mmCIF file of C-alpha atoms in Angstrom:
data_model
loop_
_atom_site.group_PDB
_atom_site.id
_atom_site.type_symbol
_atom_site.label_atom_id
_atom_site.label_comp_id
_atom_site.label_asym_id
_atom_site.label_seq_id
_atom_site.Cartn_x
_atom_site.Cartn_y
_atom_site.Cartn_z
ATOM 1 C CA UNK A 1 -29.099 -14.903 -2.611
ATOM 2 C CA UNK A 2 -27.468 -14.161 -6.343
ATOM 3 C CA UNK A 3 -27.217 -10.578 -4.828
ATOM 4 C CA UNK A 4 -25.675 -11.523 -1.571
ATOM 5 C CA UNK A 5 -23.154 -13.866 -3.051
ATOM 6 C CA UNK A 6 -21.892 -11.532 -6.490
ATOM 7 C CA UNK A 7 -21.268 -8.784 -3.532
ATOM 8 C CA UNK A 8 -19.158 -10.988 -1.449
ATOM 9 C CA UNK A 9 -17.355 -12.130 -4.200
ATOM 10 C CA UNK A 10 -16.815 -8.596 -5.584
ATOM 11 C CA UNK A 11 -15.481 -7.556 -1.979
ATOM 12 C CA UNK A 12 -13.447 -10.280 -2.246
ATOM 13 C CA UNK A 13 -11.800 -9.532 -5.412
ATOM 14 C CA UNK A 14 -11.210 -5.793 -4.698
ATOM 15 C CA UNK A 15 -9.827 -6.603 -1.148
ATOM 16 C CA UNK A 16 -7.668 -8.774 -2.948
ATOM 17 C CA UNK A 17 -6.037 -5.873 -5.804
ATOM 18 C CA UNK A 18 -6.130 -3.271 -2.947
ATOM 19 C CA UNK A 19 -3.512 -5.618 -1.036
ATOM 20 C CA UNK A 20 -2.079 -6.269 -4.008
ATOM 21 C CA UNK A 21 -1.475 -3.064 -4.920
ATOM 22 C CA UNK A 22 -0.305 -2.434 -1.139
ATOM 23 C CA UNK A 23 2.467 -5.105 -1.045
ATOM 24 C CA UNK A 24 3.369 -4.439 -4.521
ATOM 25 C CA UNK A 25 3.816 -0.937 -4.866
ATOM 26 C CA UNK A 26 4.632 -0.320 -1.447
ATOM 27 C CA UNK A 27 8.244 -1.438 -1.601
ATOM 28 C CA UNK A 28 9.202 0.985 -4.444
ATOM 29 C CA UNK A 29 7.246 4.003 -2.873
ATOM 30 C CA UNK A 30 9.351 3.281 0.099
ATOM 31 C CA UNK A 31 12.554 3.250 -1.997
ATOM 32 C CA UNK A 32 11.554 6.831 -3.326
ATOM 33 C CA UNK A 33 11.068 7.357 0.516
ATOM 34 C CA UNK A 34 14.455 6.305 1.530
ATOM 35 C CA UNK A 35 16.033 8.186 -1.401
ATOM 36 C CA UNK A 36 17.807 11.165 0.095
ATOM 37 C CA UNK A 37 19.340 8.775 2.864
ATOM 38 C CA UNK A 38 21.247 6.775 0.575
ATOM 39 C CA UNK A 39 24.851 6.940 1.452
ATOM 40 C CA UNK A 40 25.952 7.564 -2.069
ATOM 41 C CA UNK A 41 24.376 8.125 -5.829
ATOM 42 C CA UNK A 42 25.610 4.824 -6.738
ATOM 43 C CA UNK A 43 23.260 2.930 -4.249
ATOM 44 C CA UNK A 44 20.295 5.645 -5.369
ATOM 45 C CA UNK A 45 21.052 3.697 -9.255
ATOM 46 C CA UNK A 46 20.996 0.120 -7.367
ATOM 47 C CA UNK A 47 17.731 1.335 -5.376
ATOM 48 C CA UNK A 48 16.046 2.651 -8.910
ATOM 49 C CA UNK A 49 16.989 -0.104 -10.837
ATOM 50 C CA UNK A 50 15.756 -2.919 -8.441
ATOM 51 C CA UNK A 51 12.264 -2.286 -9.004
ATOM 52 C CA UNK A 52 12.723 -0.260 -12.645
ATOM 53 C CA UNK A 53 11.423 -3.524 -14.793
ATOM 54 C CA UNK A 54 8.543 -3.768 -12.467
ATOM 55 C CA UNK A 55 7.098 -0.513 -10.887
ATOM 56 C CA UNK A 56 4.537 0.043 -13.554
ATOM 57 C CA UNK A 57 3.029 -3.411 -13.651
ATOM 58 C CA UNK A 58 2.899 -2.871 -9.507
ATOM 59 C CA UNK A 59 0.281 -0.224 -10.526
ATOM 60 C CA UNK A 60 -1.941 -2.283 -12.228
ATOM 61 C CA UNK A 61 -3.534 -3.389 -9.316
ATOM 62 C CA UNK A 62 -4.472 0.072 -8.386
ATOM 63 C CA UNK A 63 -6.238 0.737 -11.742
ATOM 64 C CA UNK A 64 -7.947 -2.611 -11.155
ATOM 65 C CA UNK A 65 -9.435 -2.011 -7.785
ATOM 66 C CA UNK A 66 -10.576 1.367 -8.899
ATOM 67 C CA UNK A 67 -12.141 0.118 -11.581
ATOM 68 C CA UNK A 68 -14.132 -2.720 -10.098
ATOM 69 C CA UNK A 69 -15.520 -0.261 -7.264
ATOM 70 C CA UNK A 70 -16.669 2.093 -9.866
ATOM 71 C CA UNK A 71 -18.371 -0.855 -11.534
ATOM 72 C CA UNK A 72 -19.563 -3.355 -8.392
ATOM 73 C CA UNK A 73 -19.656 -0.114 -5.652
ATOM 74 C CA UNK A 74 -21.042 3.000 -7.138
ATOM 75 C CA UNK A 75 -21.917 4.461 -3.666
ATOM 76 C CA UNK A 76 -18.077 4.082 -2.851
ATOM 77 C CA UNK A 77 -17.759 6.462 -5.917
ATOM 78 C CA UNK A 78 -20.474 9.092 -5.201
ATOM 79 C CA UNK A 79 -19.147 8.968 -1.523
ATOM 80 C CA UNK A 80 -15.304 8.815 -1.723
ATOM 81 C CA UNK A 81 -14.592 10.972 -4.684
ATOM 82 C CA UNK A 82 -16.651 14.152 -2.778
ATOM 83 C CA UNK A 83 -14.713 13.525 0.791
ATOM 84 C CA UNK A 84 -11.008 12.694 -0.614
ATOM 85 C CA UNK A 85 -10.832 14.536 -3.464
ATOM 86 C CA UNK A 86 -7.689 16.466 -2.611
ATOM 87 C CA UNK A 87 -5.788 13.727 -0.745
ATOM 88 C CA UNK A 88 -6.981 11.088 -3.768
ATOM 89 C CA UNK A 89 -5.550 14.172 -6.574
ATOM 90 C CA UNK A 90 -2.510 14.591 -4.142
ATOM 91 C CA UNK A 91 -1.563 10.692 -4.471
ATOM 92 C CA UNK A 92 -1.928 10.538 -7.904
ATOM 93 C CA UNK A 93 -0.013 13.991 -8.551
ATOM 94 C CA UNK A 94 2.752 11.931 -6.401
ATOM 95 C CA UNK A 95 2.825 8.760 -8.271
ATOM 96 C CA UNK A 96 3.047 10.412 -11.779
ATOM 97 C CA UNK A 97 6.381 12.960 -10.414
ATOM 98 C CA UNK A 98 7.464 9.687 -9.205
ATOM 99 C CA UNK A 99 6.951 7.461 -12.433
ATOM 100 C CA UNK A 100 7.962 10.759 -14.688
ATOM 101 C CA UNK A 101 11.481 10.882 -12.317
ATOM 102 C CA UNK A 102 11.681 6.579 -13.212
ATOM 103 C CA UNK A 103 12.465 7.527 -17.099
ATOM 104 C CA UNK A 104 14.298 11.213 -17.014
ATOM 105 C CA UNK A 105 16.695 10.403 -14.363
ATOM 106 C CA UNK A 106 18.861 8.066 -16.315
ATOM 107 C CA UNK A 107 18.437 10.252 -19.075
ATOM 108 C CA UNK A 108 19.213 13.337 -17.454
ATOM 109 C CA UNK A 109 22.977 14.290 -15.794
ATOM 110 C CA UNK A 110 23.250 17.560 -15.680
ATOM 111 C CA UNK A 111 20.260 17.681 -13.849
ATOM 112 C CA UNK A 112 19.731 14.830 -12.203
ATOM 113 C CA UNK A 113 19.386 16.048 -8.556
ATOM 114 C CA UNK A 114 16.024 17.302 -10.016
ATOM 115 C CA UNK A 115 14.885 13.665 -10.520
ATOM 116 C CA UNK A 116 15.723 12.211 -7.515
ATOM 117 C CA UNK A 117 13.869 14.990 -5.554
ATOM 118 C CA UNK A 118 11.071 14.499 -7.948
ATOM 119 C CA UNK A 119 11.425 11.146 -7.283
ATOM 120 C CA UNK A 120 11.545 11.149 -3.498
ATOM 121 C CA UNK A 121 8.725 13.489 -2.907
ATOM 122 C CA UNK A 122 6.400 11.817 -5.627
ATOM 123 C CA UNK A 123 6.757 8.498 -3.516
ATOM 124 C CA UNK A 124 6.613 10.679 -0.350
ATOM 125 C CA UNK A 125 3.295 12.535 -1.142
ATOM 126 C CA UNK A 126 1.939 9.157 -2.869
ATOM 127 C CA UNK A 127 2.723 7.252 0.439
ATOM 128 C CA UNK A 128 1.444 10.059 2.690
ATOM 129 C CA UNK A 129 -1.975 10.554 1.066
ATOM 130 C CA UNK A 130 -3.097 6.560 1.016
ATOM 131 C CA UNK A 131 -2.286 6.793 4.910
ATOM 132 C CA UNK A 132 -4.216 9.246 5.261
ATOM 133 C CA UNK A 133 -7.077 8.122 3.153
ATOM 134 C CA UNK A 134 -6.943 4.582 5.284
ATOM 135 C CA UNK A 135 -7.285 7.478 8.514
ATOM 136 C CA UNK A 136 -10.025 8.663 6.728
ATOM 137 C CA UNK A 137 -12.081 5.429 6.109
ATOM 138 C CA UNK A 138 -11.243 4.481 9.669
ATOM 139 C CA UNK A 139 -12.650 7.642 11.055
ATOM 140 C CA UNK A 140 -15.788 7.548 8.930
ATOM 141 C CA UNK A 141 -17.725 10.143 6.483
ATOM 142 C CA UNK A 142 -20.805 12.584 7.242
ATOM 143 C CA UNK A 143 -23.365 10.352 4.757
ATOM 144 C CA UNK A 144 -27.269 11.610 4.820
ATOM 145 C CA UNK A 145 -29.165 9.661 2.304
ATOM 146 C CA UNK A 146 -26.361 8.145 0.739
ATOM 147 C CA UNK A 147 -24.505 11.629 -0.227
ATOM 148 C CA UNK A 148 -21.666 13.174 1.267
ATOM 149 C CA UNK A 149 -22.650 16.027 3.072
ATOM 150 C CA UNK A 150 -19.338 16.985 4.886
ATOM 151 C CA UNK A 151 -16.453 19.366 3.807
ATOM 152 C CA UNK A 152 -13.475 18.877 1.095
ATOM 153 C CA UNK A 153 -11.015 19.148 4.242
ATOM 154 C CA UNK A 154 -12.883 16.780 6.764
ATOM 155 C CA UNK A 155 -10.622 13.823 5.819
ATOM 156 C CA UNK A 156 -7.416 16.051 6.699
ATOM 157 C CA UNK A 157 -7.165 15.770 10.145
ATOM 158 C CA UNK A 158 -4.468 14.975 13.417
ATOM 159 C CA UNK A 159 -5.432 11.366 13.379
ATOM 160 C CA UNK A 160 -5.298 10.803 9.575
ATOM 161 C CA UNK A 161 -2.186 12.804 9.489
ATOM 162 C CA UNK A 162 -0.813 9.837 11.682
ATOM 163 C CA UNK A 163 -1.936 7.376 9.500
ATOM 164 C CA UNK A 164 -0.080 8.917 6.612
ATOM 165 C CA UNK A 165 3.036 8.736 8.473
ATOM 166 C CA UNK A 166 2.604 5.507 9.838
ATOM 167 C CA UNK A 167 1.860 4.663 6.119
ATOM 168 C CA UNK A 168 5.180 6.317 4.833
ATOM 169 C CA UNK A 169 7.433 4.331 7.869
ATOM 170 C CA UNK A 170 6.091 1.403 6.581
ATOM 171 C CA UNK A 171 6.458 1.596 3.107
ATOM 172 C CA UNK A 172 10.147 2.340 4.014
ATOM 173 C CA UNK A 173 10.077 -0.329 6.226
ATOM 174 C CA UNK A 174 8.860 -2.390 2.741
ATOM 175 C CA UNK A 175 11.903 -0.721 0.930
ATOM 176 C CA UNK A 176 14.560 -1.300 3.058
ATOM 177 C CA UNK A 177 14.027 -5.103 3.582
ATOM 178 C CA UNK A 178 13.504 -5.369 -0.696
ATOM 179 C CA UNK A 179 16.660 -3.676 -0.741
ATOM 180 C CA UNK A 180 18.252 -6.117 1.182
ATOM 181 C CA UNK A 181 16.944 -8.789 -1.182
ATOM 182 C CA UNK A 182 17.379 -7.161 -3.937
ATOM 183 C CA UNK A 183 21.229 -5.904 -3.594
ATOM 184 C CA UNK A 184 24.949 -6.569 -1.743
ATOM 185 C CA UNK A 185 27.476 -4.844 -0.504
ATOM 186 C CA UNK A 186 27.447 -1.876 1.175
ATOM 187 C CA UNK A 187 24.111 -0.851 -0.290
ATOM 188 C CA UNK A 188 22.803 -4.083 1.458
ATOM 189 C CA UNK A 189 24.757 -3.285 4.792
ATOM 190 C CA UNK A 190 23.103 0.152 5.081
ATOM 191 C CA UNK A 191 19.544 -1.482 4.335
ATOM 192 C CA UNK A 192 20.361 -4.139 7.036
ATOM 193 C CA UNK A 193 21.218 -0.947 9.373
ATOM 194 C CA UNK A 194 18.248 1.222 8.786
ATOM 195 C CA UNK A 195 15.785 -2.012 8.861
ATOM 196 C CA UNK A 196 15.228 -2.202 12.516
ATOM 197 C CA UNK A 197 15.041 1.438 13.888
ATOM 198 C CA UNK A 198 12.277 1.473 11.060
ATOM 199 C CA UNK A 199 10.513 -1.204 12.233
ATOM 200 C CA UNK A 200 10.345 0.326 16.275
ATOM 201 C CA UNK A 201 9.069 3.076 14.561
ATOM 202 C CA UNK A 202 6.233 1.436 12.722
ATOM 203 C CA UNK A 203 5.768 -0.825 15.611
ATOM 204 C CA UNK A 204 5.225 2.705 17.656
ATOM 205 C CA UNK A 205 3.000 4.745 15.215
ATOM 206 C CA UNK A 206 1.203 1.221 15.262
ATOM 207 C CA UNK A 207 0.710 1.631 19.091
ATOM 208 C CA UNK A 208 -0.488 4.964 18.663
ATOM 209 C CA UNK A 209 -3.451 4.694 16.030
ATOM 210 C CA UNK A 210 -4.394 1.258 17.875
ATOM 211 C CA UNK A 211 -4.866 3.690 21.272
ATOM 212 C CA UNK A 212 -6.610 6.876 19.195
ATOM 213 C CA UNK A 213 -8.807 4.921 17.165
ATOM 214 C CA UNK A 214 -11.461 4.547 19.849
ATOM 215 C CA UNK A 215 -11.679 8.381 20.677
ATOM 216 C CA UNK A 216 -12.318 9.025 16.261
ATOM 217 C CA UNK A 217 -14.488 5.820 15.937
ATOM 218 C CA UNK A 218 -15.343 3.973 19.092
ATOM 219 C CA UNK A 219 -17.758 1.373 16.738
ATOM 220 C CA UNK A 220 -14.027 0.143 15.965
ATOM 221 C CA UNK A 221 -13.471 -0.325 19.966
ATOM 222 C CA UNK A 222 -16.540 -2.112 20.195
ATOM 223 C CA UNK A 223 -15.890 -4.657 17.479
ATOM 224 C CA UNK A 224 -12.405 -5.686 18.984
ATOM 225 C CA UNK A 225 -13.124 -5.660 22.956
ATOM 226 C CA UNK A 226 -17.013 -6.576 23.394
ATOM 227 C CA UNK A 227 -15.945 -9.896 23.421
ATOM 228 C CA UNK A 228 -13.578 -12.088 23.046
ATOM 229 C CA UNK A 229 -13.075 -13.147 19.432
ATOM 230 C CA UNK A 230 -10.840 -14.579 17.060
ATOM 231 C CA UNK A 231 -10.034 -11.458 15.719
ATOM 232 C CA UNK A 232 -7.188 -11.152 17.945
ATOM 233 C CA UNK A 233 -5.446 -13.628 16.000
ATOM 234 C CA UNK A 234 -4.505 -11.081 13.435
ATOM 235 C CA UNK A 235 -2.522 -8.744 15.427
ATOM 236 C CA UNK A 236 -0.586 -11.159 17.666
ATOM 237 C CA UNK A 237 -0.208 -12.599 13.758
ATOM 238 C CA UNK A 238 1.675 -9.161 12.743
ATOM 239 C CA UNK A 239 3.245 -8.800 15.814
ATOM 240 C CA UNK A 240 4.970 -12.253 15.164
ATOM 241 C CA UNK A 241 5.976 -11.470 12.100
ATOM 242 C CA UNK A 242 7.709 -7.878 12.985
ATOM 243 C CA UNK A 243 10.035 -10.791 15.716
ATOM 244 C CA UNK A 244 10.807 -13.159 12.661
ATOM 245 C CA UNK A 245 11.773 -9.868 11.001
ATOM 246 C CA UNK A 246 13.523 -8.527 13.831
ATOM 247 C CA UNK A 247 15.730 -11.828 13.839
ATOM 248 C CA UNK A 248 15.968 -12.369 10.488
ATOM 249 C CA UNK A 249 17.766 -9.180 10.091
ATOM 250 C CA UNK A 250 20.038 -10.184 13.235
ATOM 251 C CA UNK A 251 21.219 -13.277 11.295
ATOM 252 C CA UNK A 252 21.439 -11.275 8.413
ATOM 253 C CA UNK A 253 19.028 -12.964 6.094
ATOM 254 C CA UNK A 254 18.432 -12.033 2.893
ATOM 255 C CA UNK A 255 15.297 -13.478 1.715
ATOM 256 C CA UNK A 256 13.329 -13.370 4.801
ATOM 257 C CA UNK A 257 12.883 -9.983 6.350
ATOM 258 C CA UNK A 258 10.924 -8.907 2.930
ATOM 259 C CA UNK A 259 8.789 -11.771 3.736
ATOM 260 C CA UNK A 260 7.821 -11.004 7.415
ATOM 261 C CA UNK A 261 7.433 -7.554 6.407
ATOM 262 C CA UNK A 262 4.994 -8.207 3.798
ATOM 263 C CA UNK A 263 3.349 -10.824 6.781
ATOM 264 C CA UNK A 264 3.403 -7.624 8.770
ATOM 265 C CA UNK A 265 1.354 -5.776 5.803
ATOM 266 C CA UNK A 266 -1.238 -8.568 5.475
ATOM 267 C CA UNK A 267 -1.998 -8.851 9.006
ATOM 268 C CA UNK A 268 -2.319 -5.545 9.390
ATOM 269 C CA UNK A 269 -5.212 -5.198 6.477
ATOM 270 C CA UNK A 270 -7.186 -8.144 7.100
ATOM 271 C CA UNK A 271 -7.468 -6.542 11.052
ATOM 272 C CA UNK A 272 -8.521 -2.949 9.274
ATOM 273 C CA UNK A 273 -11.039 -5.543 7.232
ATOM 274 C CA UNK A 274 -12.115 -7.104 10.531
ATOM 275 C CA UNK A 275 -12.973 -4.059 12.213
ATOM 276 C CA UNK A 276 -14.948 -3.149 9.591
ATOM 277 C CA UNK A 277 -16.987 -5.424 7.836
ATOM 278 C CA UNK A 278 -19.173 -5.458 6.240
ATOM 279 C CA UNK A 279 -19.560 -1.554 6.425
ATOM 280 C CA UNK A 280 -17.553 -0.531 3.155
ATOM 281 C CA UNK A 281 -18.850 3.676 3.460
ATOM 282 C CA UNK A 282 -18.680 4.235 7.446
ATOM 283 C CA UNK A 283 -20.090 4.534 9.096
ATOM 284 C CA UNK A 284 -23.515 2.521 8.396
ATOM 285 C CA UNK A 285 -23.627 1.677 4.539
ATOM 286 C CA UNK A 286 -22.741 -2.072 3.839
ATOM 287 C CA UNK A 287 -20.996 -3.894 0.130
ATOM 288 C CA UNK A 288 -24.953 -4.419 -0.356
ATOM 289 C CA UNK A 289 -25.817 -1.636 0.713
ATOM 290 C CA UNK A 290 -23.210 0.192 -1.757
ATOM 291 C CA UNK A 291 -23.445 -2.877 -4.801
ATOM 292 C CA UNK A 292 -24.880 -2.197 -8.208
ATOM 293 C CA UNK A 293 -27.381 -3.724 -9.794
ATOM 294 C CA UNK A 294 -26.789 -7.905 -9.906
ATOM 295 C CA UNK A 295 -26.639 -8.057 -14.357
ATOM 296 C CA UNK A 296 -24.282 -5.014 -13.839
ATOM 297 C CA UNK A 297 -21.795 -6.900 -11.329
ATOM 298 C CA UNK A 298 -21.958 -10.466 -13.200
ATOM 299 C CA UNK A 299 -21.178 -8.340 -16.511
ATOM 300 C CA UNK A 300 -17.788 -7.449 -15.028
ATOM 301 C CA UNK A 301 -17.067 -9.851 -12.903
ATOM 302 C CA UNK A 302 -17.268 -12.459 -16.402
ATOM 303 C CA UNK A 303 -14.318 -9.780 -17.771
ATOM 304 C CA UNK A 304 -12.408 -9.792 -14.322
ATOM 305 C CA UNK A 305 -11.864 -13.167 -14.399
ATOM 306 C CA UNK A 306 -10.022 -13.463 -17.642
ATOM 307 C CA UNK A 307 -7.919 -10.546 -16.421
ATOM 308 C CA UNK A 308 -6.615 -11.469 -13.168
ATOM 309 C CA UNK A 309 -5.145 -14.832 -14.167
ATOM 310 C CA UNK A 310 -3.649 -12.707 -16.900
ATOM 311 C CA UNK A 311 -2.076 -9.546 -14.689
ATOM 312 C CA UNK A 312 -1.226 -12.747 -12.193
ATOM 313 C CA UNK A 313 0.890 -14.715 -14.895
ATOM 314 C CA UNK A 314 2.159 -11.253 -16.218
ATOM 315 C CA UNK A 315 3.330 -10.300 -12.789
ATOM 316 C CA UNK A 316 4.744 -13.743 -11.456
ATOM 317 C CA UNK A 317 6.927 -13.716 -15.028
ATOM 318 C CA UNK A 318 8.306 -10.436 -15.165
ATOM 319 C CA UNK A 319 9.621 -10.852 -11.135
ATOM 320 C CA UNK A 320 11.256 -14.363 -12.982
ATOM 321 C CA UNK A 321 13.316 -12.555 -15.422
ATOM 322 C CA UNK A 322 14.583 -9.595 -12.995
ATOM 323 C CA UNK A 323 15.112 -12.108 -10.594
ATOM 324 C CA UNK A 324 18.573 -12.286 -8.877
ATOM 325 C CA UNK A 325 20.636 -9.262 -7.126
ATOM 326 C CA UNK A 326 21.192 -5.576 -9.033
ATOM 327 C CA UNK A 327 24.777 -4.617 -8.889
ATOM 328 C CA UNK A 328 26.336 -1.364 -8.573
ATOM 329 C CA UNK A 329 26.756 0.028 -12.232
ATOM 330 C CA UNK A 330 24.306 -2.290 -13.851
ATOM 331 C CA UNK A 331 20.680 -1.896 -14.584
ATOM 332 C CA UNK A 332 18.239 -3.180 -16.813
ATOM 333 C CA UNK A 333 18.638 0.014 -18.784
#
């Protein structure tokens, strides 16, 4: 019973910084996304310094959730690593261009075009390679006796190549409706503008991996229509948060498209989550399956709870102080 219970609540934590980091990062990776649209350079400064104070303590959550899967989920490790190598170096290749671009480009003006590419295609690549890592996990590994016995290119494939441009639209999706929060003017109308042709098209790519999942993983098919459950809940959830966006950007709020967008984000995991728990290395191996030893996970989980409330307090502060609207020529720098 110890066992059982230090594994939920370890798959509870880690769910928890992955959606974190989702929610959190996801709205400046789909700034860098939305980069070479901009209508001028001075909305590129407005989109770089909206989330400039806080883009690195967005990443914390990542090097959380890595960390406590290395230290509750060592098969996730021995598994993962093997069979996304390449698409896990490719995302974080993107996210240090992307962070590197953060400081040089308002350092740099002779050369500045430099940054923002190396800005927009870090966030690009970044965005593109947790898609298809997500396509990956849905599709499932080749696993024989709890070792990865498939190819380094097996996760790269037409269905997970959809996910990582379903990933990207969203992320812009994320961007565009911070941006609306976040500034005024015409930087705000042109976020308003873009907002709802991106949401069709994550609405559509959403349509699309919902109808090609059951040909890459039909255990996925199985879980949703055997039945009737309450797991439809979450998608008609999601799906009634893309119409409160949808209307909140025809009344021209400013406050809550971001938040039905992030609604949209939630939903949208804890279905991924419902489909398939409690496998966490598809296609068969469970979180008990996959857990460490019991001293080993109550030996970190005693440090994880200090930290959290910390990074949580941290977090909640810093988005107190840069509160409020970024104006063209100004910036926290």
């Amino acid at each position: 019973m110890e066992f059982l219970d230090l594994s939920m609540i370890w798959a509870v934590i880690i769910g928890f910084g992955v959606i974190m980091y989702v929610i959190m990062d996801g709205f400046d990776l789909g700034l860098g996304i939305l980069y070479p649209f901009a209508p001028d350079e001075a909305s590129r400064d407005v989109m770089m310094n909206s989330v400039a104070p806080v883009w690195d303590g967005n990443e914390t959550w990542l090097v959380l959730g890595g960390a406590g899967l290395l230290g509750a989920f060592p098969l996730v490790y021995s598994v993962f690593l093997p069979a996304l190598y390449i698409g896990v170096f490719l995302m974080l290749a993107g996210l240090i261009f992307r962070g590197v671009a953060f400081e040089f480009r308002f350092k740099s003006r002779r050369n500045r075009h430099w940054w923002n590419r190396a800005f927009c295609w870090g966030s690009a690549v970044a965005a593109f390679a947790q898609g298809a890592v997500v396509g990956a996990y849905i599709q499932g590994f080749a696993v024989e006796d709890f070792v990865y016995v498939g190819g380094a290119l097996d996760w790269l494939t037409p269905f997970t190549v959809l996910t990582g441009l379903g990933l990207m639209t969203g992320y812009a999706l994320l961007g565009a409706t911070w941006l609306i929060l976040k500034s005024e003017g015409h930087v705000q109308a042109w976020a308003y503008r873009i907002t709802p042709a991106l949401l069709a098209a994550v609405l559509a790519v959403f349509v699309a991996i919902s109808l090609w999942t059951p040909f890459v993983n039909p255990a996925v098919w199985s879980r949703w229509f055997d039945h009737i459950q309450l797991i439809w809940v979450l998608p008609a959830l999601a799906l009634a948060c893309a119409v409160w966006l949808w209307r909140a950007v025809r009344r021209r709020s400013e406050g809550q498209p971001f938040i039905a967008t992030l609604g949209m984000f939630i939903f949208t995991y804890l279905g991924l989550v419902a489909s398939k728990w409690p496998v966490i290395v598809p296609p068969d191996y469970t979180i008990w399956d996959a857990a460490s030893a019991p001293e080993s996970q109550l030996f970190l989980l005693i440090g994880v709870l200090f930290v959290i409330p910390i990074v949580l307090a941290y977090t909640a502060w810093t988005y107190w102080v840069f509160r409020g609207k970024v104006k063209v020529g100004e910036g926290y720098h």
